[in-house]
């Protein structure tokens, strides 16, 4: 369009010059020279317009190429960011599982330390009791020993008053109608608390969940009032959680919270109960548990894990 207007303008100028030359009194040679110069000017304008149009066309082609390259780069970057985001999510999920496993192992080591300290105290007490028992037995044996020169006599009522043959047991007379004394019935002692608890931890860390669960159940059966009873109850919940029996895990963690209010397993019990509730689809209740952990146990590993889970869920702490 611009080129057309320039041509029109050049033609008009040329026509005006020719008309002026025809109407004016100027000489014919001067008019011809002016016409030639005007034509040259018009040709230069047209050539400049063509050069400008060519430059504009080239710039448009370059800009189009750059835009296409930029779009390709953006698309590639978007794909890379998507892959990176998926990788980060996978790493977070793997890290969460590893953290759960490491947390359980650390708790097991801590429990083993408490168990060793308790066992040392019990061993000292057992040594003292054993020494006292040995002294008591020695005293009873010394008091019950027969005189050195005493000789056995025939039992009352034996014919001829003869002695019993060597090695024969002497008959003990009993009152008429009385029953002979019977030996006391043997009772099976309960298993050792230390053995039950350490075996449960060992089998839990070895992923022998059924065996570990039975051992912790036996521990609670015989030793429900010890310092490690709440730990045994907590690990029953951990076993259920690892086996994806989330309702059973919720019940087990709830017993830790309800039955052992002074246990140092309260924070992990609240945390794991919240995670189990979320797995059951009870998100609102699980989120409340996680927020309780953040509020009541600041600065703990459980508080950090609860915050991270709330962030993954898009919830505020």
CSV table of C-alpha atoms in Angstrom, one decimal:
chain,number,residue,atom,x,y,z
A,1,UNK,CA,0.0,0.0,0.0
A,2,UNK,CA,2.8,2.4,0.9
A,3,UNK,CA,4.6,1.6,-2.3
A,4,UNK,CA,1.5,2.4,-4.3
A,5,UNK,CA,1.1,5.8,-2.7
A,6,UNK,CA,4.8,6.6,-3.4
A,7,UNK,CA,4.3,5.7,-7.1
A,8,UNK,CA,1.2,7.8,-7.2
A,9,UNK,CA,3.2,10.7,-5.6
A,10,UNK,CA,6.0,10.3,-8.1
A,11,UNK,CA,3.7,10.2,-11.1
A,12,UNK,CA,1.9,13.3,-9.8
A,13,UNK,CA,5.2,15.1,-9.4
A,14,UNK,CA,6.2,14.1,-12.9
A,15,UNK,CA,2.9,15.2,-14.3
A,16,UNK,CA,3.2,18.5,-12.5
A,17,UNK,CA,6.7,19.1,-13.8
A,18,UNK,CA,5.6,18.2,-17.4
A,19,UNK,CA,2.6,20.5,-17.1
A,20,UNK,CA,4.7,23.3,-15.7
A,21,UNK,CA,7.2,22.8,-18.4
A,22,UNK,CA,4.4,22.9,-21.0
A,23,UNK,CA,2.7,26.0,-19.5
A,24,UNK,CA,5.8,27.9,-18.5
A,25,UNK,CA,8.2,29.8,-20.6
A,26,UNK,CA,11.2,27.6,-19.6
A,27,UNK,CA,13.3,26.3,-22.4
A,28,UNK,CA,12.7,22.9,-23.7
A,29,UNK,CA,16.2,21.6,-22.8
A,30,UNK,CA,15.8,22.6,-19.1
A,31,UNK,CA,12.4,21.0,-18.9
A,32,UNK,CA,13.7,17.7,-20.3
A,33,UNK,CA,16.6,17.7,-17.8
A,34,UNK,CA,14.2,18.3,-14.9
A,35,UNK,CA,12.0,15.5,-16.1
A,36,UNK,CA,15.0,13.1,-16.3
A,37,UNK,CA,16.1,14.1,-12.8
A,38,UNK,CA,12.5,13.6,-11.5
A,39,UNK,CA,12.3,10.1,-13.0
A,40,UNK,CA,15.6,9.2,-11.4
A,41,UNK,CA,14.3,10.4,-8.0
A,42,UNK,CA,11.2,8.4,-8.4
A,43,UNK,CA,13.2,5.3,-9.4
A,44,UNK,CA,15.4,5.8,-6.3
A,45,UNK,CA,12.3,6.1,-4.1
A,46,UNK,CA,10.9,2.9,-5.6
A,47,UNK,CA,14.2,1.1,-5.2
A,48,UNK,CA,14.4,2.2,-1.5
A,49,UNK,CA,10.8,1.0,-1.0
A,50,UNK,CA,11.7,-2.4,-2.4
A,51,UNK,CA,14.8,-2.7,-0.3
A,52,UNK,CA,12.8,-1.8,2.8
A,53,UNK,CA,10.1,-4.3,1.9
A,54,UNK,CA,12.8,-7.0,1.4
A,55,UNK,CA,14.4,-6.2,4.8
A,56,UNK,CA,11.0,-6.3,6.5
A,57,UNK,CA,10.2,-9.7,4.9
A,58,UNK,CA,13.6,-11.1,6.0
A,59,UNK,CA,13.1,-9.7,9.6
A,60,UNK,CA,9.6,-11.3,9.7
A,61,UNK,CA,11.1,-14.7,8.6
A,62,UNK,CA,13.9,-14.4,11.3
A,63,UNK,CA,11.4,-13.4,14.0
A,64,UNK,CA,9.1,-16.3,13.0
A,65,UNK,CA,12.0,-18.7,13.2
A,66,UNK,CA,13.0,-17.3,16.6
A,67,UNK,CA,9.4,-17.6,17.9
A,68,UNK,CA,9.2,-21.2,16.7
A,69,UNK,CA,12.5,-22.0,18.4
A,70,UNK,CA,11.4,-20.3,21.6
A,71,UNK,CA,8.1,-22.4,21.6
A,72,UNK,CA,10.1,-25.6,21.1
A,73,UNK,CA,12.4,-24.6,24.0
A,74,UNK,CA,9.4,-23.9,26.2
A,75,UNK,CA,7.8,-27.2,25.3
A,76,UNK,CA,11.0,-29.1,26.1
A,77,UNK,CA,11.4,-27.2,29.3
A,78,UNK,CA,7.8,-28.0,30.3
A,79,UNK,CA,8.5,-31.7,29.6
A,80,UNK,CA,11.7,-31.6,31.6
A,81,UNK,CA,9.9,-29.9,34.5
A,82,UNK,CA,7.2,-32.5,34.5
A,83,UNK,CA,9.7,-35.3,34.6
A,84,UNK,CA,11.6,-33.5,37.3
A,85,UNK,CA,8.5,-33.0,39.4
A,86,UNK,CA,7.6,-36.7,39.0
A,87,UNK,CA,11.1,-37.7,40.1
A,88,UNK,CA,10.9,-35.4,43.1
A,89,UNK,CA,7.5,-36.9,44.1
A,90,UNK,CA,8.9,-40.4,43.7
A,91,UNK,CA,11.9,-39.5,45.8
A,92,UNK,CA,9.6,-38.0,48.5
A,93,UNK,CA,7.5,-41.1,48.6
A,94,UNK,CA,10.6,-43.3,48.8
A,95,UNK,CA,12.2,-41.1,51.4
A,96,UNK,CA,9.0,-41.2,53.5
A,97,UNK,CA,9.0,-45.0,53.5
A,98,UNK,CA,12.7,-45.0,54.4
A,99,UNK,CA,12.1,-42.5,57.1
A,100,UNK,CA,9.4,-44.8,58.5
A,101,UNK,CA,11.7,-47.7,58.5
A,102,UNK,CA,14.6,-45.8,60.0
A,103,UNK,CA,12.3,-44.3,62.7
A,104,UNK,CA,11.2,-47.8,63.6
A,105,UNK,CA,14.8,-49.0,63.8
A,106,UNK,CA,15.9,-46.0,65.9
A,107,UNK,CA,13.1,-46.6,68.2
A,108,UNK,CA,14.1,-50.2,68.5
A,109,UNK,CA,17.7,-49.3,69.3
A,110,UNK,CA,16.4,-46.9,72.0
A,111,UNK,CA,14.2,-49.5,73.4
A,112,UNK,CA,17.0,-52.0,73.4
A,113,UNK,CA,19.1,-49.5,75.4
A,114,UNK,CA,16.4,-49.1,78.0
A,115,UNK,CA,15.9,-52.9,78.1
A,116,UNK,CA,19.7,-53.4,78.7
A,117,UNK,CA,19.7,-51.0,81.5
A,118,UNK,CA,16.6,-52.6,83.1
A,119,UNK,CA,18.1,-56.0,82.5
A,120,UNK,CA,21.4,-55.0,84.3
A,121,UNK,CA,19.4,-53.9,87.3
A,122,UNK,CA,17.4,-57.1,87.3
A,123,UNK,CA,20.6,-59.2,87.0
A,124,UNK,CA,22.0,-57.4,90.0
A,125,UNK,CA,18.9,-58.2,92.0
A,126,UNK,CA,18.9,-61.8,90.8
A,127,UNK,CA,22.5,-62.2,91.9
A,128,UNK,CA,21.6,-60.9,95.3
A,129,UNK,CA,18.5,-63.2,95.5
A,130,UNK,CA,20.6,-66.2,94.4
A,131,UNK,CA,23.2,-65.5,97.1
A,132,UNK,CA,20.5,-65.2,99.7
A,133,UNK,CA,18.9,-68.5,98.5
A,134,UNK,CA,22.2,-70.3,98.6
A,135,UNK,CA,22.9,-69.1,102.1
A,136,UNK,CA,19.4,-70.2,103.2
A,137,UNK,CA,19.8,-73.7,101.6
A,138,UNK,CA,23.2,-74.1,103.3
A,139,UNK,CA,21.7,-73.2,106.6
A,140,UNK,CA,18.8,-75.7,106.2
A,141,UNK,CA,21.2,-78.4,105.1
A,142,UNK,CA,23.4,-77.8,108.1
A,143,UNK,CA,20.4,-77.9,110.5
A,144,UNK,CA,18.8,-81.0,109.0
A,145,UNK,CA,22.0,-83.2,108.9
A,146,UNK,CA,21.8,-86.4,111.2
A,147,UNK,CA,24.4,-87.1,113.9
A,148,UNK,CA,27.5,-88.7,112.6
A,149,UNK,CA,27.3,-91.9,115.0
A,150,UNK,CA,23.6,-92.5,114.8
A,151,UNK,CA,22.5,-96.0,113.6
A,152,UNK,CA,19.2,-96.9,111.9
A,153,UNK,CA,16.8,-98.9,114.0
A,154,UNK,CA,14.1,-101.3,113.0
A,155,UNK,CA,10.8,-99.7,112.3
A,156,UNK,CA,8.0,-100.1,114.8
A,157,UNK,CA,6.1,-103.2,114.4
A,158,UNK,CA,8.7,-105.0,112.2
A,159,UNK,CA,8.9,-108.7,113.0
A,160,UNK,CA,11.8,-109.6,115.3
A,161,UNK,CA,12.9,-106.0,115.3
A,162,UNK,CA,15.2,-106.7,112.3
A,163,UNK,CA,16.7,-103.8,110.4
A,164,UNK,CA,15.6,-102.9,106.9
A,165,UNK,CA,17.8,-104.0,104.1
A,166,UNK,CA,20.4,-101.5,103.0
A,167,UNK,CA,18.9,-99.0,100.4
A,168,UNK,CA,15.3,-99.9,101.3
A,169,UNK,CA,13.0,-97.0,102.0
A,170,UNK,CA,11.5,-96.8,105.4
A,171,UNK,CA,7.8,-96.9,105.7
A,172,UNK,CA,6.3,-93.8,107.3
A,173,UNK,CA,3.3,-94.7,109.5
A,174,UNK,CA,0.1,-92.8,108.8
A,175,UNK,CA,-3.0,-92.2,110.8
A,176,UNK,CA,-5.9,-94.5,110.0
A,177,UNK,CA,-8.0,-93.1,107.2
A,178,UNK,CA,-5.4,-90.5,106.2
A,179,UNK,CA,-4.1,-90.1,102.6
A,180,UNK,CA,-0.4,-90.4,102.0
A,181,UNK,CA,1.2,-87.0,101.2
A,182,UNK,CA,1.4,-86.1,97.5
A,183,UNK,CA,4.1,-84.1,95.7
A,184,UNK,CA,3.1,-80.5,94.9
A,185,UNK,CA,2.0,-80.0,91.3
A,186,UNK,CA,4.6,-78.3,89.1
A,187,UNK,CA,3.5,-74.9,87.6
A,188,UNK,CA,4.9,-73.6,84.4
A,189,UNK,CA,6.6,-70.2,85.1
A,190,UNK,CA,5.8,-67.3,82.7
A,191,UNK,CA,8.5,-66.5,80.0
A,192,UNK,CA,11.1,-63.9,80.8
A,193,UNK,CA,10.0,-60.3,80.0
A,194,UNK,CA,13.4,-59.5,78.6
A,195,UNK,CA,13.4,-62.5,76.3
A,196,UNK,CA,9.9,-61.8,75.0
A,197,UNK,CA,10.6,-58.2,74.3
A,198,UNK,CA,14.0,-58.6,72.7
A,199,UNK,CA,12.6,-61.5,70.5
A,200,UNK,CA,9.7,-59.3,69.5
A,201,UNK,CA,12.1,-56.5,68.4
A,202,UNK,CA,14.3,-58.8,66.6
A,203,UNK,CA,11.5,-60.4,64.6
A,204,UNK,CA,10.0,-57.0,63.9
A,205,UNK,CA,13.2,-55.7,62.4
A,206,UNK,CA,13.5,-59.0,60.5
A,207,UNK,CA,10.0,-58.5,59.0
A,208,UNK,CA,8.7,-61.6,60.7
A,209,UNK,CA,5.5,-59.7,61.6
A,210,UNK,CA,3.2,-62.6,62.7
A,211,UNK,CA,5.8,-64.0,65.1
A,212,UNK,CA,6.7,-60.5,66.4
A,213,UNK,CA,3.0,-59.7,66.9
A,214,UNK,CA,2.5,-62.9,69.0
A,215,UNK,CA,5.5,-62.1,71.1
A,216,UNK,CA,4.4,-58.6,71.9
A,217,UNK,CA,0.9,-59.9,72.7
A,218,UNK,CA,2.4,-62.4,75.1
A,219,UNK,CA,4.5,-59.6,76.6
A,220,UNK,CA,1.3,-57.6,77.3
A,221,UNK,CA,-0.4,-60.7,78.6
A,222,UNK,CA,2.2,-61.3,81.3
A,223,UNK,CA,3.8,-57.9,81.8
A,224,UNK,CA,1.2,-55.3,81.1
A,225,UNK,CA,2.3,-53.0,83.9
A,226,UNK,CA,6.0,-52.7,83.0
A,227,UNK,CA,7.7,-49.6,81.6
A,228,UNK,CA,8.0,-51.3,78.2
A,229,UNK,CA,4.4,-52.3,77.9
A,230,UNK,CA,3.4,-49.2,76.0
A,231,UNK,CA,6.3,-49.9,73.5
A,232,UNK,CA,4.9,-53.4,73.0
A,233,UNK,CA,1.5,-52.0,72.3
A,234,UNK,CA,2.9,-49.5,69.9
A,235,UNK,CA,4.8,-52.1,67.9
A,236,UNK,CA,1.6,-54.1,67.6
A,237,UNK,CA,0.3,-51.1,65.7
A,238,UNK,CA,3.4,-50.9,63.6
A,239,UNK,CA,3.1,-54.5,62.6
A,240,UNK,CA,-0.5,-53.9,61.5
A,241,UNK,CA,0.5,-50.8,59.6
A,242,UNK,CA,3.2,-52.6,57.8
A,243,UNK,CA,0.7,-55.3,56.8
A,244,UNK,CA,-1.7,-52.6,55.6
A,245,UNK,CA,-4.3,-53.6,58.2
A,246,UNK,CA,-5.0,-49.9,58.9
A,247,UNK,CA,-8.1,-50.3,61.1
A,248,UNK,CA,-6.2,-52.7,63.4
A,249,UNK,CA,-3.3,-50.2,63.4
A,250,UNK,CA,-5.7,-47.4,64.4
A,251,UNK,CA,-7.0,-49.5,67.3
A,252,UNK,CA,-3.5,-50.4,68.5
A,253,UNK,CA,-2.2,-46.8,68.4
A,254,UNK,CA,-5.4,-45.7,70.2
A,255,UNK,CA,-4.6,-48.2,73.1
A,256,UNK,CA,-1.2,-46.6,73.5
A,257,UNK,CA,-2.8,-43.2,73.8
A,258,UNK,CA,-5.6,-44.3,76.1
A,259,UNK,CA,-3.9,-46.8,78.3
A,260,UNK,CA,-0.4,-45.2,78.7
A,261,UNK,CA,-0.7,-41.4,79.0
A,262,UNK,CA,2.9,-41.0,80.2
A,263,UNK,CA,4.5,-43.1,77.5
A,264,UNK,CA,7.1,-41.5,75.3
A,265,UNK,CA,5.4,-43.3,72.4
A,266,UNK,CA,2.5,-40.8,72.5
A,267,UNK,CA,3.8,-38.6,69.7
A,268,UNK,CA,4.6,-41.4,67.2
A,269,UNK,CA,1.3,-43.1,68.2
A,270,UNK,CA,-0.7,-39.9,67.3
A,271,UNK,CA,1.3,-39.5,64.0
A,272,UNK,CA,0.9,-43.1,62.9
A,273,UNK,CA,-2.8,-43.1,63.8
A,274,UNK,CA,-3.3,-40.0,61.7
A,275,UNK,CA,-1.5,-41.7,58.7
A,276,UNK,CA,-3.5,-44.9,59.1
A,277,UNK,CA,-6.8,-42.9,59.2
A,278,UNK,CA,-5.8,-41.2,56.0
A,279,UNK,CA,-5.1,-44.6,54.4
A,280,UNK,CA,-8.6,-45.6,55.5
A,281,UNK,CA,-10.1,-42.6,53.6
A,282,UNK,CA,-10.9,-40.7,56.9
A,283,UNK,CA,-8.9,-37.7,55.8
A,284,UNK,CA,-10.6,-35.1,58.1
A,285,UNK,CA,-9.9,-37.2,61.2
A,286,UNK,CA,-6.4,-38.0,60.1
A,287,UNK,CA,-5.6,-34.3,59.4
A,288,UNK,CA,-6.8,-33.5,63.0
A,289,UNK,CA,-4.4,-36.0,64.4
A,290,UNK,CA,-1.5,-34.6,62.4
A,291,UNK,CA,-2.3,-31.0,63.5
A,292,UNK,CA,-2.4,-32.3,67.1
A,293,UNK,CA,1.1,-33.6,66.7
A,294,UNK,CA,2.3,-30.2,65.3
A,295,UNK,CA,0.7,-28.4,68.2
A,296,UNK,CA,1.6,-30.6,71.1
A,297,UNK,CA,5.0,-31.9,70.1
A,298,UNK,CA,7.0,-29.0,68.5
A,299,UNK,CA,10.6,-29.6,67.6
A,300,UNK,CA,10.3,-33.4,67.4
A,301,UNK,CA,10.8,-35.6,64.4
A,302,UNK,CA,7.1,-36.5,64.5
A,303,UNK,CA,6.2,-32.8,64.2
A,304,UNK,CA,8.3,-32.4,61.1
A,305,UNK,CA,6.9,-35.5,59.5
A,306,UNK,CA,3.3,-34.3,60.3
A,307,UNK,CA,4.0,-30.9,58.7
A,308,UNK,CA,5.4,-32.6,55.6
A,309,UNK,CA,2.4,-34.8,55.3
A,310,UNK,CA,0.0,-31.9,55.7
A,311,UNK,CA,1.8,-30.0,53.0
A,312,UNK,CA,1.5,-33.0,50.6
A,313,UNK,CA,-2.2,-33.1,51.3
A,314,UNK,CA,-2.6,-29.4,50.6
A,315,UNK,CA,-3.6,-28.7,54.3
A,316,UNK,CA,-2.3,-26.1,56.6
A,317,UNK,CA,-0.7,-27.0,59.9
